[in-house]
Amino acid sequence: MQNINKPTKAFRIASLAALIVGVGAYFIGLYNAPMALNEKGYYFTIMLFGLFSVVSLQKTVRDKMEGVPTTKAYFLASAVATGSAIVLLVIGLLNAELLLSEKGFFGMAFTLSLFAAITVQKNVRDSQTTDELCHTKSDTQSSDTEHENTKKIEAA
């Protein structure tokens, strides 16, 4: 297993801020967009689908790298879902009656949100992993100390 460092507080905050800004901007833009409610629902669903699928894909890839058993079927489903979310957004924007600048805005907010979701998920996982390693290490050290103290008491 590779050496995993806990992400810095600044990086965790920046990643979370990017996710909030990306998703927030996308939804504010969607709220203010001059389109029918069913079309807004389509774009809303695409964002949620995209966020879930990239986090799922990142987790599957990370599990595989760490030797955690993963199925090819789940990896493939996550990859297809991620690709589908991106393709559905592109198709929707190509057919939308929006200004080119508005289409670009939605595309960029979507891209920022997906990337930030992956980063936030990675930060959470890295933090958990390092906390577990530190906790395990401290448990091992305290049990070693207890074992040494027990030997000293028995010797006395």
mmCIF file of C-alpha atoms in Angstrom:
data_model
loop_
_atom_site.group_PDB
_atom_site.id
_atom_site.type_symbol
_atom_site.label_atom_id
_atom_site.label_comp_id
_atom_site.label_asym_id
_atom_site.label_seq_id
_atom_site.Cartn_x
_atom_site.Cartn_y
_atom_site.Cartn_z
ATOM 1 C CA MET A 1 0.000 0.000 0.000
ATOM 2 C CA GLN A 2 1.268 3.470 -0.816
ATOM 3 C CA ASN A 3 2.060 6.092 1.798
ATOM 4 C CA ILE A 4 -1.014 8.304 2.231
ATOM 5 C CA ASN A 5 -0.652 11.755 3.749
ATOM 6 C CA LYS A 6 -3.585 13.522 5.331
ATOM 7 C CA PRO A 7 -4.710 16.413 3.109
ATOM 8 C CA THR A 8 -3.979 19.845 4.536
ATOM 9 C CA LYS A 9 -6.793 21.858 6.042
ATOM 10 C CA ALA A 10 -6.361 24.511 3.340
ATOM 11 C CA PHE A 11 -6.727 21.913 0.560
ATOM 12 C CA ARG A 12 -9.792 20.377 2.181
ATOM 13 C CA ILE A 13 -11.409 23.822 2.533
ATOM 14 C CA ALA A 14 -10.504 24.815 -1.037
ATOM 15 C CA SER A 15 -11.951 21.555 -2.400
ATOM 16 C CA LEU A 16 -15.162 21.937 -0.448
ATOM 17 C CA ALA A 17 -15.433 25.595 -1.491
ATOM 18 C CA ALA A 18 -14.995 24.597 -5.157
ATOM 19 C CA LEU A 19 -17.776 22.033 -4.794
ATOM 20 C CA ILE A 20 -20.120 24.508 -3.129
ATOM 21 C CA VAL A 21 -19.349 27.245 -5.672
ATOM 22 C CA GLY A 22 -19.737 24.887 -8.650
ATOM 23 C CA VAL A 23 -22.984 23.285 -7.523
ATOM 24 C CA GLY A 24 -24.354 26.569 -6.178
ATOM 25 C CA ALA A 25 -23.585 28.479 -9.377
ATOM 26 C CA TYR A 26 -25.084 25.705 -11.508
ATOM 27 C CA PHE A 27 -28.315 25.643 -9.484
ATOM 28 C CA ILE A 28 -28.602 29.449 -9.287
ATOM 29 C CA GLY A 29 -28.064 29.622 -13.042
ATOM 30 C CA LEU A 30 -30.629 26.888 -13.516
ATOM 31 C CA TYR A 31 -33.143 28.701 -11.305
ATOM 32 C CA ASN A 32 -32.720 31.906 -13.332
ATOM 33 C CA ALA A 33 -32.593 30.221 -16.754
ATOM 34 C CA PRO A 34 -35.455 31.010 -19.140
ATOM 35 C CA MET A 35 -36.603 27.429 -19.686
ATOM 36 C CA ALA A 36 -39.574 25.242 -18.889
ATOM 37 C CA LEU A 37 -39.766 23.535 -15.516
ATOM 38 C CA ASN A 38 -39.385 20.064 -17.057
ATOM 39 C CA GLU A 39 -36.170 21.198 -18.764
ATOM 40 C CA LYS A 40 -34.859 22.562 -15.466
ATOM 41 C CA GLY A 41 -35.666 19.190 -13.910
ATOM 42 C CA TYR A 42 -33.613 17.478 -16.601
ATOM 43 C CA TYR A 43 -30.541 19.603 -15.847
ATOM 44 C CA PHE A 44 -31.062 19.217 -12.098
ATOM 45 C CA THR A 45 -31.171 15.439 -12.424
ATOM 46 C CA ILE A 46 -28.098 15.398 -14.670
ATOM 47 C CA MET A 47 -26.105 17.278 -12.004
ATOM 48 C CA LEU A 48 -27.137 14.899 -9.234
ATOM 49 C CA PHE A 49 -26.494 11.870 -11.461
ATOM 50 C CA GLY A 50 -23.089 13.225 -12.451
ATOM 51 C CA LEU A 51 -22.023 13.933 -8.868
ATOM 52 C CA PHE A 52 -23.023 10.475 -7.697
ATOM 53 C CA SER A 53 -21.428 8.699 -10.638
ATOM 54 C CA VAL A 54 -18.009 10.400 -10.399
ATOM 55 C CA VAL A 55 -17.774 9.766 -6.658
ATOM 56 C CA SER A 56 -18.722 6.136 -7.230
ATOM 57 C CA LEU A 57 -16.186 5.779 -10.035
ATOM 58 C CA GLN A 58 -13.427 7.388 -7.952
ATOM 59 C CA LYS A 59 -14.182 5.092 -5.020
ATOM 60 C CA THR A 60 -14.102 2.023 -7.223
ATOM 61 C CA VAL A 61 -10.773 3.019 -8.775
ATOM 62 C CA ARG A 62 -9.330 3.793 -5.332
ATOM 63 C CA ASP A 63 -10.534 0.481 -3.906
ATOM 64 C CA LYS A 64 -8.930 -1.346 -6.808
ATOM 65 C CA MET A 65 -5.622 0.497 -6.266
ATOM 66 C CA GLU A 66 -5.643 -0.405 -2.567
ATOM 67 C CA GLY A 67 -6.372 -4.071 -3.208
ATOM 68 C CA VAL A 68 -9.955 -3.935 -1.960
ATOM 69 C CA PRO A 69 -12.033 -6.427 -3.929
ATOM 70 C CA THR A 70 -14.179 -4.716 -6.559
ATOM 71 C CA THR A 71 -16.301 -6.161 -9.310
ATOM 72 C CA LYS A 72 -15.779 -5.271 -12.937
ATOM 73 C CA ALA A 73 -19.543 -4.901 -13.275
ATOM 74 C CA TYR A 74 -19.696 -2.102 -10.683
ATOM 75 C CA PHE A 75 -16.654 -0.375 -12.142
ATOM 76 C CA LEU A 76 -18.212 -0.567 -15.607
ATOM 77 C CA ALA A 77 -21.581 0.679 -14.305
ATOM 78 C CA SER A 78 -19.864 3.646 -12.622
ATOM 79 C CA ALA A 79 -17.864 4.472 -15.749
ATOM 80 C CA VAL A 80 -20.933 4.228 -18.001
ATOM 81 C CA ALA A 81 -22.953 6.376 -15.574
ATOM 82 C CA THR A 82 -20.215 9.038 -15.535
ATOM 83 C CA GLY A 83 -19.951 9.034 -19.321
ATOM 84 C CA SER A 84 -23.737 9.105 -19.654
ATOM 85 C CA ALA A 85 -24.091 12.118 -17.354
ATOM 86 C CA ILE A 86 -21.530 14.064 -19.378
ATOM 87 C CA VAL A 87 -23.016 13.050 -22.738
ATOM 88 C CA LEU A 88 -26.571 13.844 -21.579
ATOM 89 C CA LEU A 89 -25.477 17.302 -20.431
ATOM 90 C CA VAL A 90 -23.746 17.981 -23.762
ATOM 91 C CA ILE A 91 -26.771 16.796 -25.750
ATOM 92 C CA GLY A 92 -29.090 18.889 -23.599
ATOM 93 C CA LEU A 93 -26.951 22.009 -23.993
ATOM 94 C CA LEU A 94 -26.571 21.536 -27.746
ATOM 95 C CA ASN A 95 -30.358 21.438 -28.085
ATOM 96 C CA ALA A 96 -31.136 24.137 -25.512
ATOM 97 C CA GLU A 97 -32.402 27.530 -26.570
ATOM 98 C CA LEU A 98 -29.800 29.373 -24.507
ATOM 99 C CA LEU A 99 -27.115 31.873 -25.383
ATOM 100 C CA LEU A 100 -23.733 30.351 -26.095
ATOM 101 C CA SER A 101 -22.349 32.059 -22.990
ATOM 102 C CA GLU A 102 -25.081 30.439 -20.864
ATOM 103 C CA LYS A 103 -24.316 27.033 -22.336
ATOM 104 C CA GLY A 104 -20.645 27.560 -21.532
ATOM 105 C CA PHE A 105 -21.526 28.607 -18.003
ATOM 106 C CA PHE A 106 -23.495 25.420 -17.376
ATOM 107 C CA GLY A 107 -20.741 23.292 -18.890
ATOM 108 C CA MET A 108 -18.033 24.896 -16.760
ATOM 109 C CA ALA A 109 -20.090 24.789 -13.541
ATOM 110 C CA PHE A 110 -20.843 21.116 -14.213
ATOM 111 C CA THR A 111 -17.173 20.318 -14.852
ATOM 112 C CA LEU A 112 -16.032 22.191 -11.724
ATOM 113 C CA SER A 113 -18.644 20.404 -9.630
ATOM 114 C CA LEU A 114 -17.682 16.926 -10.836
ATOM 115 C CA PHE A 115 -13.973 17.534 -10.311
ATOM 116 C CA ALA A 116 -14.565 19.059 -6.873
ATOM 117 C CA ALA A 117 -16.799 16.130 -5.840
ATOM 118 C CA ILE A 118 -13.996 13.708 -6.702
ATOM 119 C CA THR A 119 -11.502 15.797 -4.739
ATOM 120 C CA VAL A 120 -13.733 16.136 -1.672
ATOM 121 C CA GLN A 121 -14.387 12.388 -1.673
ATOM 122 C CA LYS A 122 -10.649 11.701 -1.981
ATOM 123 C CA ASN A 123 -9.913 14.081 0.895
ATOM 124 C CA VAL A 124 -12.498 12.382 3.094
ATOM 125 C CA ARG A 125 -11.058 8.964 2.300
ATOM 126 C CA ASP A 126 -7.446 10.075 2.821
ATOM 127 C CA SER A 127 -8.370 11.671 6.150
ATOM 128 C CA GLN A 128 -10.147 8.511 7.300
ATOM 129 C CA THR A 129 -7.256 6.318 6.207
ATOM 130 C CA THR A 130 -4.617 8.395 7.985
ATOM 131 C CA ASP A 131 -6.783 8.686 11.117
ATOM 132 C CA GLU A 132 -7.234 4.903 11.164
ATOM 133 C CA LEU A 133 -3.498 4.363 10.675
ATOM 134 C CA CYS A 134 -2.660 6.819 13.468
ATOM 135 C CA HIS A 135 -5.277 5.226 15.741
ATOM 136 C CA THR A 136 -3.963 1.730 14.987
ATOM 137 C CA LYS A 137 -0.382 2.900 15.522
ATOM 138 C CA SER A 138 -1.238 4.523 18.882
ATOM 139 C CA ASP A 139 -3.145 1.392 19.959
ATOM 140 C CA THR A 140 -0.123 -0.731 19.056
ATOM 141 C CA GLN A 141 2.241 1.599 20.910
ATOM 142 C CA SER A 142 0.017 1.743 24.008
ATOM 143 C CA SER A 143 -0.352 -2.049 24.056
ATOM 144 C CA ASP A 144 3.455 -2.367 23.692
ATOM 145 C CA THR A 145 3.896 0.044 26.611
ATOM 146 C CA GLU A 146 1.346 -1.880 28.675
ATOM 147 C CA HIS A 147 3.137 -5.121 27.808
ATOM 148 C CA GLU A 148 6.507 -3.627 28.912
ATOM 149 C CA ASN A 149 4.957 -2.312 32.135
ATOM 150 C CA THR A 150 3.477 -5.738 32.829
ATOM 151 C CA LYS A 151 6.939 -7.318 32.334
ATOM 152 C CA LYS A 152 8.497 -4.770 34.730
ATOM 153 C CA ILE A 153 5.849 -5.466 37.372
ATOM 154 C CA GLU A 154 6.303 -9.220 37.001
ATOM 155 C CA ALA A 155 10.081 -8.854 37.226
ATOM 156 C CA ALA A 156 9.776 -6.809 40.425
#
